[in-house]
Amino acid sequence: MAEDLTIAEGAKGDIYQSLIPQIKGLLEGEPDLIANLANVAAALKEQFNWLWVGFYLVKPSSKTDGESELVLGPFQGPVACTRIKKGRGVCGTVWQNAETLIVPDVEKFPGHIACSSLSRSEIVIPLIKDIEVIGVLDVDADRLDQFDETDKKYLEEIISLISV
Ligand code: SME
């Protein structure tokens, strides 16, 4: 039987529950957003060893057209695309819809932006200030179907701990 490295449902919840107090400790008393995003990305990468964990932040476009785009922020993993337009790829779609997206197979997501050919599945969570999306957390795995409602629940909780 092929070895299944997928973390069992319950075990994954337990891992998140032990990670959350550690993340709270990291964030406590630190107001700098970039420092906090960097530590959250590192803590998640360290814990789960996903292919890529990082943030994109909504910033003015590099062209002086008054538009905004997602710009690469703190991350852990292989080099990645630096700019993503609203509505493009998984990240741009989450920015547009302000809702978490779980993509079990990136090849089946129309318009998926392949920053790494090793990426197989993905989850993207919006970072919301008041009612506005100011960035996203993007997590990529090198295996199909690695994210589920447990990841959504706990990653949304972790994101809500970051003061934006
Ligand atoms: N796959 C993402 C792009 C970002 S990278 O995966 C780091 C997307 O489709 O938006």
PDB file of C-alpha atoms and ligand atoms in Angstrom:
ATOM      1  CA  MET A   1       0.000   0.000   0.000  1.00  0.00           C
ATOM      2  CA  ALA A   2       1.331   3.424  -0.885  1.00  0.00           C
ATOM      3  CA  GLU A   3       2.343   5.474   2.098  1.00  0.00           C
ATOM      4  CA  ASP A   4      -0.199   8.191   2.784  1.00  0.00           C
ATOM      5  CA  LEU A   5       1.443  11.267   4.236  1.00  0.00           C
ATOM      6  CA  THR A   6      -1.796  13.193   4.494  1.00  0.00           C
ATOM      7  CA  ILE A   7      -2.339  14.376   8.059  1.00  0.00           C
ATOM      8  CA  ALA A   8      -5.482  12.799   9.501  1.00  0.00           C
ATOM      9  CA  GLU A   9      -8.381  15.166  10.103  1.00  0.00           C
ATOM     10  CA  GLY A  10      -8.310  15.112  13.908  1.00  0.00           C
ATOM     11  CA  ALA A  11      -4.527  15.283  14.057  1.00  0.00           C
ATOM     12  CA  LYS A  12      -4.499  18.327  11.824  1.00  0.00           C
ATOM     13  CA  GLY A  13      -6.966  20.137  14.096  1.00  0.00           C
ATOM     14  CA  ASP A  14      -4.766  19.283  17.087  1.00  0.00           C
ATOM     15  CA  ILE A  15      -1.694  20.642  15.329  1.00  0.00           C
ATOM     16  CA  TYR A  16      -3.474  23.919  14.572  1.00  0.00           C
ATOM     17  CA  GLN A  17      -4.726  24.130  18.158  1.00  0.00           C
ATOM     18  CA  SER A  18      -1.210  23.864  19.508  1.00  0.00           C
ATOM     19  CA  LEU A  19       0.141  26.271  16.889  1.00  0.00           C
ATOM     20  CA  ILE A  20      -2.379  29.052  17.523  1.00  0.00           C
ATOM     21  CA  PRO A  21      -1.121  29.982  21.035  1.00  0.00           C
ATOM     22  CA  GLN A  22       2.431  30.076  19.649  1.00  0.00           C
ATOM     23  CA  ILE A  23       1.318  32.430  16.868  1.00  0.00           C
ATOM     24  CA  LYS A  24      -0.541  34.588  19.409  1.00  0.00           C
ATOM     25  CA  GLY A  25       2.724  34.815  21.376  1.00  0.00           C
ATOM     26  CA  LEU A  26       4.645  35.834  18.250  1.00  0.00           C
ATOM     27  CA  LEU A  27       2.165  38.578  17.396  1.00  0.00           C
ATOM     28  CA  GLU A  28       1.640  39.924  20.902  1.00  0.00           C
ATOM     29  CA  GLY A  29       2.854  43.495  21.362  1.00  0.00           C
ATOM     30  CA  GLU A  30       4.259  43.763  17.821  1.00  0.00           C
ATOM     31  CA  PRO A  31       2.417  46.320  15.683  1.00  0.00           C
ATOM     32  CA  ASP A  32       4.527  45.982  12.524  1.00  0.00           C
ATOM     33  CA  LEU A  33       2.482  44.241   9.836  1.00  0.00           C
ATOM     34  CA  ILE A  34       5.411  42.988   7.725  1.00  0.00           C
ATOM     35  CA  ALA A  35       7.187  41.540  10.757  1.00  0.00           C
ATOM     36  CA  ASN A  36       4.012  39.757  11.795  1.00  0.00           C
ATOM     37  CA  LEU A  37       3.254  38.405   8.311  1.00  0.00           C
ATOM     38  CA  ALA A  38       6.848  37.155   8.054  1.00  0.00           C
ATOM     39  CA  ASN A  39       6.604  35.273  11.337  1.00  0.00           C
ATOM     40  CA  VAL A  40       3.177  33.787  10.540  1.00  0.00           C
ATOM     41  CA  ALA A  41       4.470  32.546   7.156  1.00  0.00           C
ATOM     42  CA  ALA A  42       7.535  31.041   8.847  1.00  0.00           C
ATOM     43  CA  ALA A  43       5.524  29.407  11.645  1.00  0.00           C
ATOM     44  CA  LEU A  44       3.134  27.776   9.148  1.00  0.00           C
ATOM     45  CA  LYS A  45       5.905  26.626   6.825  1.00  0.00           C
ATOM     46  CA  GLU A  46       7.868  25.209   9.747  1.00  0.00           C
ATOM     47  CA  GLN A  47       4.871  23.386  11.154  1.00  0.00           C
ATOM     48  CA  PHE A  48       3.385  21.912   7.992  1.00  0.00           C
ATOM     49  CA  ASN A  49       6.287  21.992   5.526  1.00  0.00           C
ATOM     50  CA  TRP A  50       3.977  23.053   2.707  1.00  0.00           C
ATOM     51  CA  LEU A  51       5.598  23.933  -0.623  1.00  0.00           C
ATOM     52  CA  TRP A  52       4.895  27.672  -0.344  1.00  0.00           C
ATOM     53  CA  VAL A  53       3.327  29.853   2.342  1.00  0.00           C
ATOM     54  CA  GLY A  54       3.102  33.593   1.953  1.00  0.00           C
ATOM     55  CA  PHE A  55       1.239  36.813   1.651  1.00  0.00           C
ATOM     56  CA  TYR A  56       0.322  39.120  -1.179  1.00  0.00           C
ATOM     57  CA  LEU A  57      -0.657  42.683  -0.245  1.00  0.00           C
ATOM     58  CA  VAL A  58      -2.937  45.074  -2.143  1.00  0.00           C
ATOM     59  CA  LYS A  59      -0.776  47.985  -3.308  1.00  0.00           C
ATOM     60  CA  PRO A  60      -0.887  50.653  -6.014  1.00  0.00           C
ATOM     61  CA  SER A  61      -0.110  49.260  -9.459  1.00  0.00           C
ATOM     62  CA  SER A  62       3.422  49.686 -10.823  1.00  0.00           C
ATOM     63  CA  LYS A  63       1.786  51.576 -13.708  1.00  0.00           C
ATOM     64  CA  THR A  64       0.486  54.991 -12.723  1.00  0.00           C
ATOM     65  CA  ASP A  65      -3.076  54.121 -13.741  1.00  0.00           C
ATOM     66  CA  GLY A  66      -4.652  54.475 -10.303  1.00  0.00           C
ATOM     67  CA  GLU A  67      -5.306  50.727 -10.181  1.00  0.00           C
ATOM     68  CA  SER A  68      -4.250  48.397  -7.377  1.00  0.00           C
ATOM     69  CA  GLU A  69      -2.731  44.953  -7.601  1.00  0.00           C
ATOM     70  CA  LEU A  70      -1.515  42.216  -5.304  1.00  0.00           C
ATOM     71  CA  VAL A  71       2.206  42.508  -4.646  1.00  0.00           C
ATOM     72  CA  LEU A  72       4.325  39.728  -3.164  1.00  0.00           C
ATOM     73  CA  GLY A  73       4.892  40.100   0.570  1.00  0.00           C
ATOM     74  CA  PRO A  74       6.621  37.963   3.215  1.00  0.00           C
ATOM     75  CA  PHE A  75       6.776  34.309   2.199  1.00  0.00           C
ATOM     76  CA  GLN A  76       8.580  31.014   2.686  1.00  0.00           C
ATOM     77  CA  GLY A  77       9.324  28.723  -0.247  1.00  0.00           C
ATOM     78  CA  PRO A  78      10.471  28.990  -3.860  1.00  0.00           C
ATOM     79  CA  VAL A  79      10.587  32.366  -5.629  1.00  0.00           C
ATOM     80  CA  ALA A  80       7.132  33.506  -6.741  1.00  0.00           C
ATOM     81  CA  CYS A  81       5.308  35.851  -9.110  1.00  0.00           C
ATOM     82  CA  THR A  82       5.512  39.404  -7.790  1.00  0.00           C
ATOM     83  CA  ARG A  83       2.266  40.980  -9.046  1.00  0.00           C
ATOM     84  CA  ILE A  84      -1.257  39.639  -9.523  1.00  0.00           C
ATOM     85  CA  LYS A  85      -4.213  41.587 -10.880  1.00  0.00           C
ATOM     86  CA  LYS A  86      -7.683  41.596  -9.351  1.00  0.00           C
ATOM     87  CA  GLY A  87      -9.723  38.636 -10.564  1.00  0.00           C
ATOM     88  CA  ARG A  88      -6.640  36.783 -11.865  1.00  0.00           C
ATOM     89  CA  GLY A  89      -5.608  33.371 -10.590  1.00  0.00           C
ATOM     90  CA  VAL A  90      -6.661  32.001  -7.241  1.00  0.00           C
ATOM     91  CA  CYS A  91      -5.247  34.963  -5.298  1.00  0.00           C
ATOM     92  CA  GLY A  92      -6.861  37.614  -7.512  1.00  0.00           C
ATOM     93  CA  THR A  93     -10.198  35.768  -7.324  1.00  0.00           C
ATOM     94  CA  VAL A  94     -10.066  35.681  -3.520  1.00  0.00           C
ATOM     95  CA  TRP A  95      -9.256  39.403  -3.516  1.00  0.00           C
ATOM     96  CA  GLN A  96     -12.259  40.048  -5.774  1.00  0.00           C
ATOM     97  CA  ASN A  97     -14.725  37.847  -3.859  1.00  0.00           C
ATOM     98  CA  ALA A  98     -13.370  38.358  -0.320  1.00  0.00           C
ATOM     99  CA  GLU A  99     -13.872  34.647   0.396  1.00  0.00           C
ATOM    100  CA  THR A 100     -11.505  31.764   1.091  1.00  0.00           C
ATOM    101  CA  LEU A 101     -10.939  29.408  -1.851  1.00  0.00           C
ATOM    102  CA  ILE A 102      -9.807  25.798  -1.601  1.00  0.00           C
ATOM    103  CA  VAL A 103      -8.394  24.445  -4.870  1.00  0.00           C
ATOM    104  CA  PRO A 104      -7.944  20.641  -4.685  1.00  0.00           C
ATOM    105  CA  ASP A 105      -6.310  20.466  -8.141  1.00  0.00           C
ATOM    106  CA  VAL A 106      -4.724  23.643  -9.485  1.00  0.00           C
ATOM    107  CA  GLU A 107      -4.835  22.333 -13.050  1.00  0.00           C
ATOM    108  CA  LYS A 108      -8.625  22.356 -12.844  1.00  0.00           C
ATOM    109  CA  PHE A 109      -8.810  25.998 -11.720  1.00  0.00           C
ATOM    110  CA  PRO A 110      -9.270  28.180 -14.808  1.00  0.00           C
ATOM    111  CA  GLY A 111      -6.637  30.922 -14.847  1.00  0.00           C
ATOM    112  CA  HIS A 112      -4.543  29.445 -12.059  1.00  0.00           C
ATOM    113  CA  ILE A 113      -1.162  31.221 -11.992  1.00  0.00           C
ATOM    114  CA  ALA A 114       1.599  28.630 -11.778  1.00  0.00           C
ATOM    115  CA  CYS A 115       4.439  30.267  -9.857  1.00  0.00           C
ATOM    116  CA  SER A 116       5.915  26.812  -9.282  1.00  0.00           C
ATOM    117  CA  SER A 117       5.348  23.779 -11.493  1.00  0.00           C
ATOM    118  CA  LEU A 118       5.442  21.685  -8.306  1.00  0.00           C
ATOM    119  CA  SER A 119       2.228  23.193  -6.930  1.00  0.00           C
ATOM    120  CA  ARG A 120      -0.729  20.783  -7.039  1.00  0.00           C
ATOM    121  CA  SER A 121      -3.292  22.159  -4.585  1.00  0.00           C
ATOM    122  CA  GLU A 122      -3.830  25.494  -2.926  1.00  0.00           C
ATOM    123  CA  ILE A 123      -5.806  27.443  -0.323  1.00  0.00           C
ATOM    124  CA  VAL A 124      -6.085  31.228  -0.303  1.00  0.00           C
ATOM    125  CA  ILE A 125      -7.553  33.255   2.575  1.00  0.00           C
ATOM    126  CA  PRO A 126      -8.406  36.964   2.383  1.00  0.00           C
ATOM    127  CA  LEU A 127      -6.832  39.384   4.856  1.00  0.00           C
ATOM    128  CA  ILE A 128      -9.618  41.825   5.626  1.00  0.00           C
ATOM    129  CA  LYS A 129      -9.484  45.274   7.254  1.00  0.00           C
ATOM    130  CA  ASP A 130     -12.917  46.675   8.068  1.00  0.00           C
ATOM    131  CA  ILE A 131     -14.720  45.411   4.965  1.00  0.00           C
ATOM    132  CA  GLU A 132     -11.850  45.723   2.541  1.00  0.00           C
ATOM    133  CA  VAL A 133      -9.462  42.988   1.389  1.00  0.00           C
ATOM    134  CA  ILE A 134      -5.932  44.315   1.997  1.00  0.00           C
ATOM    135  CA  GLY A 135      -4.097  41.131   1.081  1.00  0.00           C
ATOM    136  CA  VAL A 136      -4.255  37.355   0.964  1.00  0.00           C
ATOM    137  CA  LEU A 137      -2.540  34.387   2.577  1.00  0.00           C
ATOM    138  CA  ASP A 138      -1.646  31.841  -0.101  1.00  0.00           C
ATOM    139  CA  VAL A 139      -0.626  28.272   0.740  1.00  0.00           C
ATOM    140  CA  ASP A 140       0.504  25.801  -1.918  1.00  0.00           C
ATOM    141  CA  ALA A 141       1.123  22.072  -1.568  1.00  0.00           C
ATOM    142  CA  ASP A 142       3.006  19.747  -3.879  1.00  0.00           C
ATOM    143  CA  ARG A 143       0.283  17.112  -3.524  1.00  0.00           C
ATOM    144  CA  LEU A 144      -3.309  17.098  -4.739  1.00  0.00           C
ATOM    145  CA  ASP A 145      -6.194  17.781  -2.367  1.00  0.00           C
ATOM    146  CA  GLN A 146      -4.175  18.863   0.661  1.00  0.00           C
ATOM    147  CA  PHE A 147      -6.585  21.465   2.046  1.00  0.00           C
ATOM    148  CA  ASP A 148     -10.045  21.124   3.531  1.00  0.00           C
ATOM    149  CA  GLU A 149     -12.526  22.809   5.857  1.00  0.00           C
ATOM    150  CA  THR A 150     -10.191  22.217   8.846  1.00  0.00           C
ATOM    151  CA  ASP A 151      -7.452  24.242   7.168  1.00  0.00           C
ATOM    152  CA  LYS A 152      -9.979  26.908   6.181  1.00  0.00           C
ATOM    153  CA  LYS A 153     -11.284  27.214   9.739  1.00  0.00           C
ATOM    154  CA  TYR A 154      -7.899  27.432  11.431  1.00  0.00           C
ATOM    155  CA  LEU A 155      -6.108  29.492   8.796  1.00  0.00           C
ATOM    156  CA  GLU A 156      -8.977  32.017   8.909  1.00  0.00           C
ATOM    157  CA  GLU A 157      -8.597  32.080  12.702  1.00  0.00           C
ATOM    158  CA  ILE A 158      -4.834  32.631  12.408  1.00  0.00           C
ATOM    159  CA  ILE A 159      -5.340  35.428   9.883  1.00  0.00           C
ATOM    160  CA  SER A 160      -7.853  37.106  12.197  1.00  0.00           C
ATOM    161  CA  LEU A 161      -5.135  37.314  14.898  1.00  0.00           C
ATOM    162  CA  ILE A 162      -3.015  39.632  12.745  1.00  0.00           C
ATOM    163  CA  SER A 163      -3.842  43.267  13.397  1.00  0.00           C
ATOM    164  CA  VAL A 164      -4.050  45.053  10.078  1.00  0.00           C
TER     165      VAL A 164
HETATM  166  N1  SME B   1      -1.140  30.205  -7.668  1.00  0.00           N
HETATM  167  C1  SME B   1      -1.445  31.560  -7.289  1.00  0.00           C
HETATM  168  C2  SME B   1      -0.286  32.493  -7.565  1.00  0.00           C
HETATM  169  C3  SME B   1       0.620  32.669  -6.409  1.00  0.00           C
HETATM  170  S1  SME B   1       1.711  31.441  -6.218  1.00  0.00           S
HETATM  171  O1  SME B   1       1.082  30.152  -6.123  1.00  0.00           O
HETATM  172  C4  SME B   1       2.755  31.687  -4.951  1.00  0.00           C
HETATM  173  C5  SME B   1      -2.686  32.023  -8.028  1.00  0.00           C
HETATM  174  O2  SME B   1      -3.187  31.347  -8.924  1.00  0.00           O
HETATM  175  O3  SME B   1      -3.161  33.104  -7.715  1.00  0.00           O
END
